[in-house]
């Protein structure tokens, strides 16, 4: 029997905090467990030759969380990108952040740009991390891009 795998897998990440609470642990421990799970999923998907893996990680609404949680999450993004660049390179994965990068702090933005640049020539799986994403904002950005590319006049 031939198994046909999807070309694109998208996952909305959720429940990290509840996972931690069930273990009488802090929310950040749930986010760290989330990173470990993402690592496993990324390796499996690359091995299975999935073309695109999109992870919905941090939505626009998530900016409204306590500053301490947002700060810890941003630190976790940066430290994970530092640690896992080798995994991306070894598995020929092209890394990309989709969402509004402008809202991110300088250090996080710089790290993301570096990892995108260092993996852009990889020809295997494309990994998209949705950070600071939202449906309305995507429409606004798309319309603004069309206007600034002068494809329509207003
Ligand atoms: C998903 O887990 C990860 C992020 C949104 C950063 P949550 O943080 O939403 O965890 P719950 O839903 O509160 O348990
Ligand atoms: Mg949630």
PDB file of C-alpha atoms and ligand atoms in Angstrom:
ATOM      1  CA  UNK A   1       0.000   0.000   0.000  1.00  0.00           C
ATOM      2  CA  UNK A   2       1.329   3.409  -0.951  1.00  0.00           C
ATOM      3  CA  UNK A   3       1.000   6.055   1.721  1.00  0.00           C
ATOM      4  CA  UNK A   4       0.436   9.571   0.377  1.00  0.00           C
ATOM      5  CA  UNK A   5       1.603  12.307   2.700  1.00  0.00           C
ATOM      6  CA  UNK A   6       0.246  15.873   2.552  1.00  0.00           C
ATOM      7  CA  UNK A   7       2.434  18.519   0.925  1.00  0.00           C
ATOM      8  CA  UNK A   8       1.732  21.084   3.576  1.00  0.00           C
ATOM      9  CA  UNK A   9       1.084  20.542   7.279  1.00  0.00           C
ATOM     10  CA  UNK A  10      -0.082  23.472   9.413  1.00  0.00           C
ATOM     11  CA  UNK A  11      -0.331  23.303  13.181  1.00  0.00           C
ATOM     12  CA  UNK A  12      -1.893  25.812  15.570  1.00  0.00           C
ATOM     13  CA  UNK A  13       0.089  25.569  18.775  1.00  0.00           C
ATOM     14  CA  UNK A  14      -2.055  25.635  21.886  1.00  0.00           C
ATOM     15  CA  UNK A  15      -2.342  24.283  25.434  1.00  0.00           C
ATOM     16  CA  UNK A  16       1.255  24.873  26.588  1.00  0.00           C
ATOM     17  CA  UNK A  17       0.078  26.726  29.699  1.00  0.00           C
ATOM     18  CA  UNK A  18      -2.561  24.107  30.579  1.00  0.00           C
ATOM     19  CA  UNK A  19       0.014  21.345  30.134  1.00  0.00           C
ATOM     20  CA  UNK A  20       2.275  23.107  32.662  1.00  0.00           C
ATOM     21  CA  UNK A  21      -0.591  23.813  35.074  1.00  0.00           C
ATOM     22  CA  UNK A  22      -1.504  20.107  35.112  1.00  0.00           C
ATOM     23  CA  UNK A  23       2.027  19.435  36.265  1.00  0.00           C
ATOM     24  CA  UNK A  24       1.982  22.218  38.902  1.00  0.00           C
ATOM     25  CA  UNK A  25       4.599  23.957  36.818  1.00  0.00           C
ATOM     26  CA  UNK A  26       5.035  27.483  35.430  1.00  0.00           C
ATOM     27  CA  UNK A  27       3.626  28.417  32.005  1.00  0.00           C
ATOM     28  CA  UNK A  28       7.138  28.914  30.619  1.00  0.00           C
ATOM     29  CA  UNK A  29       7.833  25.212  31.292  1.00  0.00           C
ATOM     30  CA  UNK A  30       4.873  24.434  29.028  1.00  0.00           C
ATOM     31  CA  UNK A  31       6.344  26.656  26.321  1.00  0.00           C
ATOM     32  CA  UNK A  32       9.691  24.864  26.650  1.00  0.00           C
ATOM     33  CA  UNK A  33       7.906  21.519  26.275  1.00  0.00           C
ATOM     34  CA  UNK A  34       6.213  23.018  23.198  1.00  0.00           C
ATOM     35  CA  UNK A  35       9.659  23.699  21.721  1.00  0.00           C
ATOM     36  CA  UNK A  36      10.710  20.070  22.342  1.00  0.00           C
ATOM     37  CA  UNK A  37       7.555  18.873  20.584  1.00  0.00           C
ATOM     38  CA  UNK A  38       8.161  21.237  17.648  1.00  0.00           C
ATOM     39  CA  UNK A  39      11.669  19.838  17.334  1.00  0.00           C
ATOM     40  CA  UNK A  40      10.351  16.261  17.071  1.00  0.00           C
ATOM     41  CA  UNK A  41       7.634  17.244  14.576  1.00  0.00           C
ATOM     42  CA  UNK A  42      10.135  19.179  12.456  1.00  0.00           C
ATOM     43  CA  UNK A  43      12.482  16.198  12.232  1.00  0.00           C
ATOM     44  CA  UNK A  44       9.661  13.770  11.354  1.00  0.00           C
ATOM     45  CA  UNK A  45       8.252  16.082   8.681  1.00  0.00           C
ATOM     46  CA  UNK A  46      11.674  16.647   7.095  1.00  0.00           C
ATOM     47  CA  UNK A  47      12.317  12.877   7.065  1.00  0.00           C
ATOM     48  CA  UNK A  48       8.937  12.272   5.423  1.00  0.00           C
ATOM     49  CA  UNK A  49       9.753  14.862   2.719  1.00  0.00           C
ATOM     50  CA  UNK A  50       6.828  17.119   3.638  1.00  0.00           C
ATOM     51  CA  UNK A  51       7.253  20.263   1.499  1.00  0.00           C
ATOM     52  CA  UNK A  52       5.961  22.860   3.944  1.00  0.00           C
ATOM     53  CA  UNK A  53       5.431  22.918   7.680  1.00  0.00           C
ATOM     54  CA  UNK A  54       3.638  25.971   9.068  1.00  0.00           C
ATOM     55  CA  UNK A  55       3.467  26.520  12.803  1.00  0.00           C
ATOM     56  CA  UNK A  56       1.055  29.122  14.131  1.00  0.00           C
ATOM     57  CA  UNK A  57       3.059  30.136  17.157  1.00  0.00           C
ATOM     58  CA  UNK A  58       2.231  33.604  18.446  1.00  0.00           C
ATOM     59  CA  UNK A  59      -0.865  35.509  17.301  1.00  0.00           C
ATOM     60  CA  UNK A  60      -1.536  39.257  17.392  1.00  0.00           C
ATOM     61  CA  UNK A  61      -3.808  38.658  20.393  1.00  0.00           C
ATOM     62  CA  UNK A  62      -0.904  37.066  22.270  1.00  0.00           C
ATOM     63  CA  UNK A  63       0.712  40.548  22.590  1.00  0.00           C
ATOM     64  CA  UNK A  64      -1.977  41.233  25.217  1.00  0.00           C
ATOM     65  CA  UNK A  65      -0.541  38.608  27.594  1.00  0.00           C
ATOM     66  CA  UNK A  66       1.426  39.738  30.674  1.00  0.00           C
ATOM     67  CA  UNK A  67       4.684  41.459  29.720  1.00  0.00           C
ATOM     68  CA  UNK A  68       6.704  38.841  31.592  1.00  0.00           C
ATOM     69  CA  UNK A  69       5.208  35.985  29.538  1.00  0.00           C
ATOM     70  CA  UNK A  70       5.695  37.844  26.238  1.00  0.00           C
ATOM     71  CA  UNK A  71       9.300  38.623  27.242  1.00  0.00           C
ATOM     72  CA  UNK A  72      10.010  34.980  28.153  1.00  0.00           C
ATOM     73  CA  UNK A  73       8.499  33.801  24.873  1.00  0.00           C
ATOM     74  CA  UNK A  74      10.675  36.189  22.838  1.00  0.00           C
ATOM     75  CA  UNK A  75      13.755  34.994  24.750  1.00  0.00           C
ATOM     76  CA  UNK A  76      12.721  31.407  24.072  1.00  0.00           C
ATOM     77  CA  UNK A  77      12.426  32.121  20.296  1.00  0.00           C
ATOM     78  CA  UNK A  78      15.916  33.592  20.227  1.00  0.00           C
ATOM     79  CA  UNK A  79      17.578  30.867  22.322  1.00  0.00           C
ATOM     80  CA  UNK A  80      15.812  28.143  20.304  1.00  0.00           C
ATOM     81  CA  UNK A  81      16.955  29.675  17.007  1.00  0.00           C
ATOM     82  CA  UNK A  82      20.516  29.815  18.368  1.00  0.00           C
ATOM     83  CA  UNK A  83      20.403  26.174  19.471  1.00  0.00           C
ATOM     84  CA  UNK A  84      18.545  24.742  16.511  1.00  0.00           C
ATOM     85  CA  UNK A  85      20.207  26.465  13.542  1.00  0.00           C
ATOM     86  CA  UNK A  86      22.336  23.333  13.128  1.00  0.00           C
ATOM     87  CA  UNK A  87      19.204  21.143  13.007  1.00  0.00           C
ATOM     88  CA  UNK A  88      17.801  23.363  10.233  1.00  0.00           C
ATOM     89  CA  UNK A  89      21.049  23.226   8.249  1.00  0.00           C
ATOM     90  CA  UNK A  90      21.595  19.478   8.777  1.00  0.00           C
ATOM     91  CA  UNK A  91      18.044  18.756   7.575  1.00  0.00           C
ATOM     92  CA  UNK A  92      18.194  21.157   4.584  1.00  0.00           C
ATOM     93  CA  UNK A  93      15.255  23.194   6.005  1.00  0.00           C
ATOM     94  CA  UNK A  94      14.415  26.730   4.783  1.00  0.00           C
ATOM     95  CA  UNK A  95      13.257  28.811   7.723  1.00  0.00           C
ATOM     96  CA  UNK A  96      10.858  31.739   7.365  1.00  0.00           C
ATOM     97  CA  UNK A  97       8.812  33.872   9.702  1.00  0.00           C
ATOM     98  CA  UNK A  98       5.404  34.932   8.429  1.00  0.00           C
ATOM     99  CA  UNK A  99       3.559  37.694  10.282  1.00  0.00           C
ATOM    100  CA  UNK A 100       4.352  41.254  11.273  1.00  0.00           C
ATOM    101  CA  UNK A 101       8.032  41.246  12.147  1.00  0.00           C
ATOM    102  CA  UNK A 102       7.938  45.003  12.763  1.00  0.00           C
ATOM    103  CA  UNK A 103       6.324  44.455  16.148  1.00  0.00           C
ATOM    104  CA  UNK A 104       9.193  42.278  17.366  1.00  0.00           C
ATOM    105  CA  UNK A 105      12.064  43.688  19.396  1.00  0.00           C
ATOM    106  CA  UNK A 106      15.388  44.318  17.654  1.00  0.00           C
ATOM    107  CA  UNK A 107      17.213  41.237  19.008  1.00  0.00           C
ATOM    108  CA  UNK A 108      14.418  38.829  18.036  1.00  0.00           C
ATOM    109  CA  UNK A 109      14.044  40.429  14.577  1.00  0.00           C
ATOM    110  CA  UNK A 110      17.782  40.296  13.959  1.00  0.00           C
ATOM    111  CA  UNK A 111      18.032  36.623  14.975  1.00  0.00           C
ATOM    112  CA  UNK A 112      15.097  35.722  12.714  1.00  0.00           C
ATOM    113  CA  UNK A 113      16.626  37.632   9.770  1.00  0.00           C
ATOM    114  CA  UNK A 114      19.983  35.885  10.319  1.00  0.00           C
ATOM    115  CA  UNK A 115      18.446  32.401  10.400  1.00  0.00           C
ATOM    116  CA  UNK A 116      16.275  33.178   7.343  1.00  0.00           C
ATOM    117  CA  UNK A 117      19.371  34.346   5.457  1.00  0.00           C
ATOM    118  CA  UNK A 118      21.508  31.356   6.512  1.00  0.00           C
ATOM    119  CA  UNK A 119      18.849  28.826   5.445  1.00  0.00           C
ATOM    120  CA  UNK A 120      17.412  30.546   2.353  1.00  0.00           C
ATOM    121  CA  UNK A 121      19.358  28.357  -0.096  1.00  0.00           C
ATOM    122  CA  UNK A 122      18.222  25.108   1.548  1.00  0.00           C
ATOM    123  CA  UNK A 123      16.178  23.055  -0.881  1.00  0.00           C
ATOM    124  CA  UNK A 124      14.329  20.691   1.474  1.00  0.00           C
ATOM    125  CA  UNK A 125      11.321  21.450   3.624  1.00  0.00           C
ATOM    126  CA  UNK A 126      10.117  25.033   4.070  1.00  0.00           C
ATOM    127  CA  UNK A 127       9.377  25.799   7.705  1.00  0.00           C
ATOM    128  CA  UNK A 128       7.138  28.807   8.326  1.00  0.00           C
ATOM    129  CA  UNK A 129       6.763  30.187  11.807  1.00  0.00           C
ATOM    130  CA  UNK A 130       3.718  32.434  12.147  1.00  0.00           C
ATOM    131  CA  UNK A 131       4.597  35.081  14.711  1.00  0.00           C
ATOM    132  CA  UNK A 132       2.512  38.186  15.333  1.00  0.00           C
ATOM    133  CA  UNK A 133      -0.040  36.930  12.834  1.00  0.00           C
ATOM    134  CA  UNK A 134      -3.712  37.662  12.339  1.00  0.00           C
ATOM    135  CA  UNK A 135      -6.258  37.399   9.524  1.00  0.00           C
ATOM    136  CA  UNK A 136      -7.260  41.078   9.445  1.00  0.00           C
ATOM    137  CA  UNK A 137      -3.675  42.225   9.561  1.00  0.00           C
ATOM    138  CA  UNK A 138      -2.735  39.905   6.657  1.00  0.00           C
ATOM    139  CA  UNK A 139      -5.445  41.479   4.486  1.00  0.00           C
ATOM    140  CA  UNK A 140      -4.297  45.018   5.419  1.00  0.00           C
ATOM    141  CA  UNK A 141      -0.655  44.148   4.671  1.00  0.00           C
ATOM    142  CA  UNK A 142      -1.591  42.555   1.326  1.00  0.00           C
ATOM    143  CA  UNK A 143      -3.635  45.610   0.280  1.00  0.00           C
ATOM    144  CA  UNK A 144      -0.852  47.996   1.360  1.00  0.00           C
ATOM    145  CA  UNK A 145       1.686  45.957  -0.623  1.00  0.00           C
ATOM    146  CA  UNK A 146      -0.508  46.125  -3.735  1.00  0.00           C
ATOM    147  CA  UNK A 147      -0.889  49.906  -3.312  1.00  0.00           C
ATOM    148  CA  UNK A 148       2.824  50.484  -2.782  1.00  0.00           C
ATOM    149  CA  UNK A 149       3.697  48.280  -5.771  1.00  0.00           C
ATOM    150  CA  UNK A 150       1.540  50.776  -7.778  1.00  0.00           C
ATOM    151  CA  UNK A 151      -0.590  47.983  -9.205  1.00  0.00           C
ATOM    152  CA  UNK A 152      -3.644  50.029  -8.279  1.00  0.00           C
ATOM    153  CA  UNK A 153      -4.120  53.764  -7.925  1.00  0.00           C
ATOM    154  CA  UNK A 154      -6.162  55.301  -5.155  1.00  0.00           C
TER     155      UNK A 154
HETATM  156  C1  LIG B   1       0.324  27.986  22.854  1.00  0.00           C
HETATM  157  O1  LIG B   1       0.004  27.660  24.175  1.00  0.00           O
HETATM  158  C2  LIG B   1       1.599  28.772  22.714  1.00  0.00           C
HETATM  159  C3  LIG B   1       1.427  30.232  22.519  1.00  0.00           C
HETATM  160  C4  LIG B   1       0.327  30.825  22.166  1.00  0.00           C
HETATM  161  C5  LIG B   1       2.609  31.048  22.671  1.00  0.00           C
HETATM  162  P1  LIG B   1      -0.816  28.669  25.087  1.00  0.00           P
HETATM  163  O2  LIG B   1       0.149  29.637  25.690  1.00  0.00           O
HETATM  164  O3  LIG B   1      -1.943  29.268  24.325  1.00  0.00           O
HETATM  165  O4  LIG B   1      -1.335  27.697  26.226  1.00  0.00           O
HETATM  166  P2  LIG B   1      -2.792  27.687  26.895  1.00  0.00           P
HETATM  167  O5  LIG B   1      -3.805  27.633  25.782  1.00  0.00           O
HETATM  168  O6  LIG B   1      -2.916  28.957  27.692  1.00  0.00           O
HETATM  169  O7  LIG B   1      -2.807  26.462  27.751  1.00  0.00           O
HETATM  170 MG1  LIG B   2      -4.043  28.960  24.187  1.00  0.00          MG
END
